[in-house]
Coordinates of C-alpha atoms and ligand atoms in Angstrom, one line a residue:
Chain A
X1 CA 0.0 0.0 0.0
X2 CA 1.2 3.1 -1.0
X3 CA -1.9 5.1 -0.2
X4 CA -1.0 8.1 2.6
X5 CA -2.2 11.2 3.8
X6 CA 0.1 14.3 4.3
X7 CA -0.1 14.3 8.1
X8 CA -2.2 17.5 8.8
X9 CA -4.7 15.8 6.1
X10 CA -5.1 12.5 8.4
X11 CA -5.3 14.9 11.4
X12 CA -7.8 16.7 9.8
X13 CA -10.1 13.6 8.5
X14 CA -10.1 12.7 12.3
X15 CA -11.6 15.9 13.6
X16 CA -14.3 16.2 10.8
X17 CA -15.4 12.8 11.5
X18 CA -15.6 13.5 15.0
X19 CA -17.3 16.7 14.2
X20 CA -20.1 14.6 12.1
X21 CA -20.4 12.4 14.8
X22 CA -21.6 14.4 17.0
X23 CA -24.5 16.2 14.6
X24 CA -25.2 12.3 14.0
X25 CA -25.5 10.9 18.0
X26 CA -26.4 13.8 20.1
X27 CA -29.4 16.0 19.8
X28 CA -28.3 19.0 21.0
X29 CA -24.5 20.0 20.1
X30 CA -23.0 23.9 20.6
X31 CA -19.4 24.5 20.0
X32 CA -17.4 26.5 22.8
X33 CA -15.7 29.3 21.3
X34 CA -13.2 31.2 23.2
X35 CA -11.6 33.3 19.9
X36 CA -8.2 31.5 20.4
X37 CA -6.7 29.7 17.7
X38 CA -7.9 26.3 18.6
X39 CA -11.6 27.2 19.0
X40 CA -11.2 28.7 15.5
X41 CA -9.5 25.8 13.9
X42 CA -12.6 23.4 15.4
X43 CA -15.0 26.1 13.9
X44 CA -13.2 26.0 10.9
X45 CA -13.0 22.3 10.4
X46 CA -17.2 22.1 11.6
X47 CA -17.4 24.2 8.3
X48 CA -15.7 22.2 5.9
X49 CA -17.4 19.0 7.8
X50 CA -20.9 20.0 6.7
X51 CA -20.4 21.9 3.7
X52 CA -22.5 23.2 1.8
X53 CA -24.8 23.1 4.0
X54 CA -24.5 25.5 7.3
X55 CA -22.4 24.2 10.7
X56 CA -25.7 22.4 12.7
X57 CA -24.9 24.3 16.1
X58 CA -24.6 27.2 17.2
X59 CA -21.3 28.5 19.2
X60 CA -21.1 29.7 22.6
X61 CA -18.7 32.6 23.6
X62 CA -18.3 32.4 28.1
X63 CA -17.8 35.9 27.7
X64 CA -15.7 37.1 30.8
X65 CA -16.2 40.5 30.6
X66 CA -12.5 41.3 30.5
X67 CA -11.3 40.7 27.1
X68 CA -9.3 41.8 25.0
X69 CA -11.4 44.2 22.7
X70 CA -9.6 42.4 19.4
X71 CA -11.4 39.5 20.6
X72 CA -14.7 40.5 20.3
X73 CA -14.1 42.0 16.7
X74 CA -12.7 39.3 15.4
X75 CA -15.3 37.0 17.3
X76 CA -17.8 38.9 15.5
X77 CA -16.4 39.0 12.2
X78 CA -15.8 35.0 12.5
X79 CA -19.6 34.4 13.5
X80 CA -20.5 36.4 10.4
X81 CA -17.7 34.2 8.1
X82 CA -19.1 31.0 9.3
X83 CA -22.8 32.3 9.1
X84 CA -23.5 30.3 11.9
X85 CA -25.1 31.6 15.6
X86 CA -23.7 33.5 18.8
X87 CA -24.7 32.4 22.2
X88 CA -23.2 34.4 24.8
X89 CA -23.2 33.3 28.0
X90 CA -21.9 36.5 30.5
X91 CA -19.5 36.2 33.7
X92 CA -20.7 39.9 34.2
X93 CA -24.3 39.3 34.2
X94 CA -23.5 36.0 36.9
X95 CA -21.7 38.2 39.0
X96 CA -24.3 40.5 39.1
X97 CA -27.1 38.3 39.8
X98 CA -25.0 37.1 42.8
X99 CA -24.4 33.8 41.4
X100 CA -20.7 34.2 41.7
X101 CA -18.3 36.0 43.5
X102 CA -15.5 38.1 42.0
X103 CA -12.0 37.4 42.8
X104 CA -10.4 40.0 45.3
X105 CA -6.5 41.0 45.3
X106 CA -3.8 41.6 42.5
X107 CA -3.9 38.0 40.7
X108 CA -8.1 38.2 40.8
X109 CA -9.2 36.4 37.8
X110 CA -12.9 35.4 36.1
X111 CA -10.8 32.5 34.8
X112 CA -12.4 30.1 37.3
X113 CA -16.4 31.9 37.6
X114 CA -16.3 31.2 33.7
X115 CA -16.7 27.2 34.5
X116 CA -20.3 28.0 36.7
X117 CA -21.2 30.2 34.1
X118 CA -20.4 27.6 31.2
X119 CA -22.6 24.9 33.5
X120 CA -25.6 27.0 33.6
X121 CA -25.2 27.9 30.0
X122 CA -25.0 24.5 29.4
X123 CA -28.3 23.3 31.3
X124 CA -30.0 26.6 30.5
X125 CA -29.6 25.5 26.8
X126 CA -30.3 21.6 27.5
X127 CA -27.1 21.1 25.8
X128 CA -26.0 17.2 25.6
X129 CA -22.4 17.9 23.9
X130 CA -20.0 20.9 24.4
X131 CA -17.4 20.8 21.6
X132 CA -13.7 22.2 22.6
X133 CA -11.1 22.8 21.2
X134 CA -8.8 21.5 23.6
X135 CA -5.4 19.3 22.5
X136 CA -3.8 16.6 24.4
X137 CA -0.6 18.0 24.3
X138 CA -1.5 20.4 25.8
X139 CA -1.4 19.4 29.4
X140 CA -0.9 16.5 31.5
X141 CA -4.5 15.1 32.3
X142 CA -5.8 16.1 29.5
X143 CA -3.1 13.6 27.8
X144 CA -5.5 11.6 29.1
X145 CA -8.8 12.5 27.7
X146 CA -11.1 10.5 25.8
X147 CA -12.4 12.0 22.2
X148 CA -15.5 11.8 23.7
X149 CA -15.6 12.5 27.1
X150 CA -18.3 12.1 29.7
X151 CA -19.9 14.5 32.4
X152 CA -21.5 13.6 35.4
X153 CA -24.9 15.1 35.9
X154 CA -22.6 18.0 38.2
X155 CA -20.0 18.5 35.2
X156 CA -17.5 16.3 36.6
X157 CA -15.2 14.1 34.8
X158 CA -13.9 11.1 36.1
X159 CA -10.3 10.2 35.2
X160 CA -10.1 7.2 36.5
X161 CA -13.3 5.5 35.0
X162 CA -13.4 6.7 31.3
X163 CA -15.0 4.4 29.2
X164 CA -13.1 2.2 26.2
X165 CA -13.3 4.0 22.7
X166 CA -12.1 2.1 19.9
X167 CA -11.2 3.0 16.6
X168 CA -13.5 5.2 15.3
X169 CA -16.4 4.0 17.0
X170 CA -17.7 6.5 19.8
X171 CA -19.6 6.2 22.4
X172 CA -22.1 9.3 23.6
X173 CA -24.7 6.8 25.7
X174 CA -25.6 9.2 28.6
X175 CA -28.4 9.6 31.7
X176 CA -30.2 12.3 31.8
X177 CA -28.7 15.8 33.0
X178 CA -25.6 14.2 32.0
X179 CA -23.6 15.4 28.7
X180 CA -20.4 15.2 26.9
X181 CA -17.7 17.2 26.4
X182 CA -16.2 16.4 22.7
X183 CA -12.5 17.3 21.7
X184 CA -12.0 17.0 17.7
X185 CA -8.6 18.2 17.4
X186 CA -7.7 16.2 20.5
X187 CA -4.0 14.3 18.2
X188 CA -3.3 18.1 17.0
X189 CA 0.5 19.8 18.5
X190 CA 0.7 23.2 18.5
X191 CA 2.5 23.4 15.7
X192 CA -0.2 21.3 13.9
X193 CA -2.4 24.1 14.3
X194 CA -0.3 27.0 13.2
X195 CA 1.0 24.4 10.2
X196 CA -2.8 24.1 9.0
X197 CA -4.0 27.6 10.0
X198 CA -1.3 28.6 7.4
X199 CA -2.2 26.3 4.7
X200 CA -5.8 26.7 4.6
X201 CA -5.0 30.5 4.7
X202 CA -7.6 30.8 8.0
X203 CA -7.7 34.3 9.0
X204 CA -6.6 35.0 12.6
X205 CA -6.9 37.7 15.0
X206 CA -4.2 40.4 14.7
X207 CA -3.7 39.4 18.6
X208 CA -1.5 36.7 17.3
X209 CA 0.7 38.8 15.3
X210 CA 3.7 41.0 16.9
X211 CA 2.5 44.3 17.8
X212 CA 3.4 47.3 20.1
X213 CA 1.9 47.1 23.2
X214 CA 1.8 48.2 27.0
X215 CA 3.1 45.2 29.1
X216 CA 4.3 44.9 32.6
X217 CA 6.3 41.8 34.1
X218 CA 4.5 40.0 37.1
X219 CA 6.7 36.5 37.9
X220 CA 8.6 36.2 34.8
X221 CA 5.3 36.9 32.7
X222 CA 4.3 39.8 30.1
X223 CA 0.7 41.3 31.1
X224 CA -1.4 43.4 29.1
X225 CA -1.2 46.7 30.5
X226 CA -5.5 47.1 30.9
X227 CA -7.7 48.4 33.4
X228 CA -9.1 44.5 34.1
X229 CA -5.6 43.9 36.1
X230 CA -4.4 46.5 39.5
X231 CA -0.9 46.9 39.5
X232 CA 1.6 46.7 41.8
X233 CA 3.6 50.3 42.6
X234 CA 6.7 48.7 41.2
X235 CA 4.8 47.6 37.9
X236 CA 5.6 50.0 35.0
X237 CA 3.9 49.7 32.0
X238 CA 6.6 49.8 29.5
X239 CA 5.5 49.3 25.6
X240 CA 7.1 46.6 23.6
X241 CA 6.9 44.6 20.7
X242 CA 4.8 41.3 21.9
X243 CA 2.1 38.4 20.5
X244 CA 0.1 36.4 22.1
X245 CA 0.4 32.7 22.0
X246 CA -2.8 32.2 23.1
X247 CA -6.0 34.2 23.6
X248 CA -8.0 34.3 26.9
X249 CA -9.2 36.4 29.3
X250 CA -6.8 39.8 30.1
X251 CA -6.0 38.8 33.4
X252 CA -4.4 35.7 32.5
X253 CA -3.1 35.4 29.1
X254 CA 0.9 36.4 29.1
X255 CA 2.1 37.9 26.0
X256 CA 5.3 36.9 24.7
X257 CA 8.4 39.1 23.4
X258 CA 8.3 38.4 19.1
X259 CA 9.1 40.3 16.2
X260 CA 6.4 37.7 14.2
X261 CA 4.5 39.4 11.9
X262 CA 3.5 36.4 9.5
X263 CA 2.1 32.7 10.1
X264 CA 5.4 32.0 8.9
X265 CA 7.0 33.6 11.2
X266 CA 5.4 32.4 14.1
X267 CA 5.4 28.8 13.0
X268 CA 9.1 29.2 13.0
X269 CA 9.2 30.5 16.4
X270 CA 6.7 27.9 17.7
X271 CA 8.8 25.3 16.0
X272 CA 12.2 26.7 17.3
X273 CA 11.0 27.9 20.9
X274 CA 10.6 24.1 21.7
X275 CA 13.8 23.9 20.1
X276 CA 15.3 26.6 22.8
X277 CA 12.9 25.3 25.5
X278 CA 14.0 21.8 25.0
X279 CA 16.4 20.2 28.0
X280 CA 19.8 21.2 28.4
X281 CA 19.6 24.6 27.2
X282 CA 19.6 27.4 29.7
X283 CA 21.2 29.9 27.5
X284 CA 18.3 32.2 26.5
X285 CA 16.6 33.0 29.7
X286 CA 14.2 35.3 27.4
X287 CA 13.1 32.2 25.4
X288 CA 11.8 30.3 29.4
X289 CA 9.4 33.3 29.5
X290 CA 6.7 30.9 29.9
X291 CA 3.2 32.0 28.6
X292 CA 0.0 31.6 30.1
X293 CA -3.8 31.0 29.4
X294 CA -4.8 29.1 32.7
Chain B
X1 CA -6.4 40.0 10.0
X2 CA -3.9 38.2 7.8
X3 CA -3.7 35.8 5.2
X4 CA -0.6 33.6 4.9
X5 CA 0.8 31.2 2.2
X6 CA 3.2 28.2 1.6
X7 CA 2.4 24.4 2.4
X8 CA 4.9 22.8 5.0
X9 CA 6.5 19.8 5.4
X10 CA 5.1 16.9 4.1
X11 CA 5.5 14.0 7.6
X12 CA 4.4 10.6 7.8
X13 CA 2.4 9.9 10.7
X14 CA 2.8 7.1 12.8
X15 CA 0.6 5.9 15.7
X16 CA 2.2 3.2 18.2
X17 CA 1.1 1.7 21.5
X18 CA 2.9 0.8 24.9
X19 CA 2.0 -3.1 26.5
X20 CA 3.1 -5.6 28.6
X21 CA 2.6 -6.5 32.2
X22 CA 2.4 -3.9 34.8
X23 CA 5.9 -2.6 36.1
X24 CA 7.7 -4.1 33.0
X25 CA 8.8 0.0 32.0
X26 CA 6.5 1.1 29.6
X27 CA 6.1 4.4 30.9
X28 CA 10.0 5.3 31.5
X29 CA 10.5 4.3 28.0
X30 CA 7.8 6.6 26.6
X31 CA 9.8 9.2 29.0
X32 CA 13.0 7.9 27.9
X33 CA 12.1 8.4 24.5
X34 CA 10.6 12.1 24.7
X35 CA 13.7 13.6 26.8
X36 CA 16.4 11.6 23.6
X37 CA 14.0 13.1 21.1
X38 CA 14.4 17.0 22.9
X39 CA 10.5 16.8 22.8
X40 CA 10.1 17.8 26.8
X41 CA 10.0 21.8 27.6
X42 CA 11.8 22.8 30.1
X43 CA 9.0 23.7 32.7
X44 CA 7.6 20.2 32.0
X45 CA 11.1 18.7 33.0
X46 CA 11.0 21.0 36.1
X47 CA 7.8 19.8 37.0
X48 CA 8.2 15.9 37.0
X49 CA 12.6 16.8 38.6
X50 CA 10.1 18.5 41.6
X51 CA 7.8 16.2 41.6
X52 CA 10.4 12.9 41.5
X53 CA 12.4 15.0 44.5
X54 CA 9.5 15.3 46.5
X55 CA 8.8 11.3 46.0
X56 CA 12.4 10.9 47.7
X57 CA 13.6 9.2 44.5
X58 CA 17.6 9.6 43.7
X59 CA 16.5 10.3 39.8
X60 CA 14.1 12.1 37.7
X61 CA 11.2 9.3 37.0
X62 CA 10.2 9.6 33.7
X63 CA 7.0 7.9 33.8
X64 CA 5.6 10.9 35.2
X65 CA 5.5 12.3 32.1
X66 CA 3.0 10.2 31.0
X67 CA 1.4 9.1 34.7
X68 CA -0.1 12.8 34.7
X69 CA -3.2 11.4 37.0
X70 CA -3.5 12.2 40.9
X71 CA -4.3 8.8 40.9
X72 CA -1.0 7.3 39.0
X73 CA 1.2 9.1 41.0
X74 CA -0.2 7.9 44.5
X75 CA -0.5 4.6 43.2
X76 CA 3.0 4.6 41.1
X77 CA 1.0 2.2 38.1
X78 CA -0.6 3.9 34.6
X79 CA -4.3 3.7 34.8
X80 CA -5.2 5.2 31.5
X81 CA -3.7 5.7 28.5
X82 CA -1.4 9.1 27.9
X83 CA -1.4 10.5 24.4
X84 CA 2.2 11.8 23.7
X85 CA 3.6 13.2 20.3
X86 CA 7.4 13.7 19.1
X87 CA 8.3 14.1 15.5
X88 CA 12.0 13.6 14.0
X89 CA 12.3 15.0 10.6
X90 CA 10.9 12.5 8.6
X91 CA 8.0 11.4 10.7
X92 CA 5.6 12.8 13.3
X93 CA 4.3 10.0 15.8
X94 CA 1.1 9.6 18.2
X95 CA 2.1 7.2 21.0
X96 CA -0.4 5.7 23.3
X97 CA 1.2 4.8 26.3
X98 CA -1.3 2.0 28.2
X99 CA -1.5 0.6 31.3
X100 CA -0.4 -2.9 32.0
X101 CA -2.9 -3.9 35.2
X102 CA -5.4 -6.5 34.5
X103 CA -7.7 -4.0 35.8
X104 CA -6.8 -1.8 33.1
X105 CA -6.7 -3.8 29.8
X106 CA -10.0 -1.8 28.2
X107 CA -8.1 1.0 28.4
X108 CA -4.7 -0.5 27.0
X109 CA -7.1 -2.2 24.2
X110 CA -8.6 1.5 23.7
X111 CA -5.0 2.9 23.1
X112 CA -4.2 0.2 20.7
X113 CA -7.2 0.2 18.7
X114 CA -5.8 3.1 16.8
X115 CA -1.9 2.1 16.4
X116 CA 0.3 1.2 13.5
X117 CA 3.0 -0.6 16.2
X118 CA 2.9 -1.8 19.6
X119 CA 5.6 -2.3 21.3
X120 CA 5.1 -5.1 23.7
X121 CA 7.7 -4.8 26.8
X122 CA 9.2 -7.6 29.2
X123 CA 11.1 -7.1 32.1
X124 CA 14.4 -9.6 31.3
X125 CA 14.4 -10.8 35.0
X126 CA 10.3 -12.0 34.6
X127 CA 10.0 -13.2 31.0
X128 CA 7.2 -13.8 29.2
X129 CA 4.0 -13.3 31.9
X130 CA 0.7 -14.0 31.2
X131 CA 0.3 -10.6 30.7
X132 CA 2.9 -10.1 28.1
X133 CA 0.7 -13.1 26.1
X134 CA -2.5 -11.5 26.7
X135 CA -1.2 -8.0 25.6
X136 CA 0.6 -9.9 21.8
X137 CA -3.0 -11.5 21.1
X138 CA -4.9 -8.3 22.2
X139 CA -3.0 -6.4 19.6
X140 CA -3.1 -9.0 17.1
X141 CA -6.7 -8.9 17.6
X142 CA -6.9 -5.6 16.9
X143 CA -5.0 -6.3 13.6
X144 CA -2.3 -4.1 15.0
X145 CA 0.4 -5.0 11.6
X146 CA 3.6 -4.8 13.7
X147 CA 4.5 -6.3 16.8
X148 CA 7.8 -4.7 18.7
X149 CA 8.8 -7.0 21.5
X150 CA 11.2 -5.2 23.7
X151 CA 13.5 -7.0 26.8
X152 CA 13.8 -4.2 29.1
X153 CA 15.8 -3.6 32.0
X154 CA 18.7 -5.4 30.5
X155 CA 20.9 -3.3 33.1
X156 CA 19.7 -6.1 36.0
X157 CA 20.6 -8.9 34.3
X158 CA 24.1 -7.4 33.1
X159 CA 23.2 -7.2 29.9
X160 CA 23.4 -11.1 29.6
X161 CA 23.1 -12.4 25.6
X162 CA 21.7 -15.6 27.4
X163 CA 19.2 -13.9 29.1
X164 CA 17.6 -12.3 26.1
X165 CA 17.8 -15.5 24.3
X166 CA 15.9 -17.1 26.5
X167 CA 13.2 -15.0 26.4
X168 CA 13.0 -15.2 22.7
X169 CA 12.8 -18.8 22.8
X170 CA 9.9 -18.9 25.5
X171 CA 8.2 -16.8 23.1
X172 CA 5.7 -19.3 21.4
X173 CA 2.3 -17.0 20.5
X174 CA 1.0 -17.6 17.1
X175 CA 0.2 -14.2 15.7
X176 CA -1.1 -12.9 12.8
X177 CA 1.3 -9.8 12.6
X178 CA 4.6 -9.5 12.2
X179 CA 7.1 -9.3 15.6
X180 CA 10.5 -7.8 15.6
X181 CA 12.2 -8.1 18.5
X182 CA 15.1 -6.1 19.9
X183 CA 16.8 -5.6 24.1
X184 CA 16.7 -2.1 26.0
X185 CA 17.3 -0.6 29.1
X186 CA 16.0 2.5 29.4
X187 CA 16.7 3.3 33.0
X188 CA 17.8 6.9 33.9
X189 CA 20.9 7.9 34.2
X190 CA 22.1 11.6 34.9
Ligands
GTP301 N1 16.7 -1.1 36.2 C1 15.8 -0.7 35.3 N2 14.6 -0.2 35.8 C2 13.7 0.2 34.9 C3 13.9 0.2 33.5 N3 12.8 0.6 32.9 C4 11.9 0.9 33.9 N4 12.4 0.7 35.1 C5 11.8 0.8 36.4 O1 10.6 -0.1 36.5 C6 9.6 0.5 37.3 C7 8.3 0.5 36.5 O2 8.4 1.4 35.4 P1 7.1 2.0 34.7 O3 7.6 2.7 33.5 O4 6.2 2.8 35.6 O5 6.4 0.7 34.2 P2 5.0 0.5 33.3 O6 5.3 -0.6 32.4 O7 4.7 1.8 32.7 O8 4.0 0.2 34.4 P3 2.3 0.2 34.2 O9 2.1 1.3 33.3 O10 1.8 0.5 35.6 O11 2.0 -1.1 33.7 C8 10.1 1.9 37.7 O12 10.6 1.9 39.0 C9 11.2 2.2 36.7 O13 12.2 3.1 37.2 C10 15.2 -0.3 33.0 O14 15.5 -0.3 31.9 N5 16.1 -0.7 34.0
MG302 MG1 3.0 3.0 32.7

């Protein structure tokens, strides 16, 4: 057999099956979208899976309230691309009904009310799948994770007692008030992503892309200089060429130190930062700035 | 917003799997392999050095890098399967590293369903267990085309010719793939 895929090609016939499989077993999918590069690529790919015909959910945006304001343009913009709908379900609007409590003190974040606020979006909406955009390689549990992953009726998942999947064959059998949380791009690296962002000529948000900005330094992190984060007397705002790596709320997504301006750029710097970052190299203490989205 | 051009590099991708009985080194080697390849950051090395440290072991465990799970650490076995990924500059590859416990083998049979290889460890002091067999005829099940059976921990039996010999010739499973077999030791060593 000579017969093979280019290797983004195989990754990608993964996720749109996945994506298909889900409009096929569950009854009420919506697709989590955040505005970061993975949450596009899985909005992306849910295009290509059902073309011509439109994506069959809708996307939900857990809006924190303390984005960056490129966000929400280019969330907007991408909504209109993909002619699909908007949910928004609002950390604000949570906070202000009392539901949750706002973080006090310099490292306050929404990060963690955004998970209550996704769980009542969720049952609000009688939603039986959430599709993410997170990637095993990402972190250690989620190296774990099945494709399809299971919730217990309070959200929970239970690393110890997944259940078997096999092949391609996928398993969304559920109780009710239970519901799944489904990761398409789940085999995807990060330099996956940028490699097929760049072929398929996806566009991004200029977040991505080196810019001049205001940034601080908080333990070996860039911030965002912004009115969402109090600073410390000793923090100066000081304005520097810097990109994101990822996208996320203010409060918590570092920005890194980059002259990238193009997708080629930045896949060269994603592909030689592990490069740097890999063992044995202390030389560039620069290149250890590690960046965050937590 | 921008728009970008130029297709990359063209990689083969290949998917193999971790088995064998529990203990037998499946996880260091998957560890092993990763910190060769340069494919571990530098915070995730910090992370398992502290984390080995603060389990009073002498070296850095590399199983830790896959046994990411409360649960793994406490109980020092792999419960579920860790999806790791290293390319070399022809190929990019999606191991499944699985657990070897009895308890376990839907999840080592869920990490295999989807691999090219599986490398099937033994520990050179144990031989062939009846693990080791079920784990071959699991993955020949699954139609799994090549077999890699790996005698580990050649380091305790001083690398001994004899000993991996023996091994080969205890190992009597008719298969329907085809089985390479090769010796390692893949212990740590600063
Ligand atoms: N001496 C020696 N010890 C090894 C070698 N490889 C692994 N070990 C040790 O064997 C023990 C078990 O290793 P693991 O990698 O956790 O074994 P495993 O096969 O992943 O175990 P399960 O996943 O629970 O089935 C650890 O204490 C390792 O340090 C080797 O080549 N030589
Ligand atoms: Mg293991």
């Amino acid at each position: 057999m000579n017969y093979r895929l280019h290797h983004l090609k195989e990754l990608e016939a993964e996720s749109i099956f996945i994506l298909r499989e889900v409009a096929a077993q569950f009854s009420n999918p919506v697709l989590l979208f955040s505005g970061g590069k993975d949450s596009i690529i899985v909005s992306y790919l849910a295009k290509k899976a059902f073309f011509p015909a439109k994506i069959p959910f809708a996307l939900l945006h857990i809006d924190t309230g303390h984005n960056f304001p490129e966000t929400i343009e280019y969330r907007d913009f991408w909504v209109k691309e993909l002619g699909c709908r908007l949910l928004v379900g609002s950390v604000q609007d949570a906070i202000d009904q009392g539901k949750v409590t706002e973080e006090k003190g310099f490292n306050a974040s929404r990060n963690f009310l955004q998970t209550t606020v996704l769980l009542e979006s969720l049952e609000n909406g009688k939603f039986d799948a959430a599709i993410g955009g997170a990637r095993r390689d990402e972190e250690k549990a989620r190296a774990k994770e099945r494709f399809f992953s299971h919730r217990d009726e309070f959200g929970q998942w239970d690393p110890k007692n997944q259940r078997p999947e096999l092949w391609n064959l996928f398993n969304a059998r559920k109780h009710l008030g239970e519901h799944f949380r489904v990761f398409p791009i789940s085999n995807w690296t990060e330099l996956d992503v940028w490699e097929y962002l760049a072929a398929e000529k996806v566009p991004l948000p200029s977040l991505y892309f080196a810019h001049k900005r205001k940034v601080f330094e908080r333990d070996g992190i860039l911030l965002a200089d912004s009115d969402f984060i109090p600073k410390k007397p000793h923090e100066i705002p000081l304005e520097m060429t810097v990109r994101c790596r990822t996208i996320g709320d203010v409060s918590c997504t570092g920005v890194w130190e980059s002259e990238a301006s193009t997708i080629e750029e930045i896949i060269e710097e994603v592909a030689t930062s592990r490069k740097t970052e890999r063992g044995g190299r202390t030389d560039d203490k620069r290149s250890h700035r590690k960046v965050i989205n937590c | 917003m921008r728009i970008c051009v130029k297709i990359l590099n063209d990689f083969e991708l290949l998917r193999f799997s971790t088995a064998g009985s529990v203990d037998d080194g499946k996880s260091t080697l998957i560890g092993r392999l990763l910190y060769d390849s340069k494919s571990i950051f530098e915070d995730q090395y910090d992370a398992i050095k502290s984390a080995s440290e603060k389990r009073g072991e002498e070296e850095v465990n590399l199983a830790l890098l896959t046994d990411g799970l409360k649960a793994e650490r406490e109980q020092g076995i792999t419960i579920d399967v860790a999806y790791r990924y290293f390319s070399t500059p022809k190929r990019k590859f999606i191991i499944a590293d699985t657990p070897g416990h009895i308890q376990y083998t839907r999840n080592m049979v869920t990490g295999s369903s989807t691999a090219n290889v599986a490398l099937i460890l033994v520990d050179a002091r144990q031989g062939i267990l009846e693990q080791t067999r079920r784990h071959a005829i699991i993955s020949s099940l699954l139609q799994i085309p090549h077999l890699v059976i790996c005698i580990n921990k050649m380091d305790l039996v001083d690398y001994k010719q004899e000993a991996f010999d023996n091994i080969k010739r205890n190992l009597k499973i008719s298969l329907r793939s085809s089985i390479y077999m090769m010796s390692l030791s893949y212990q740590f060593r600063r």
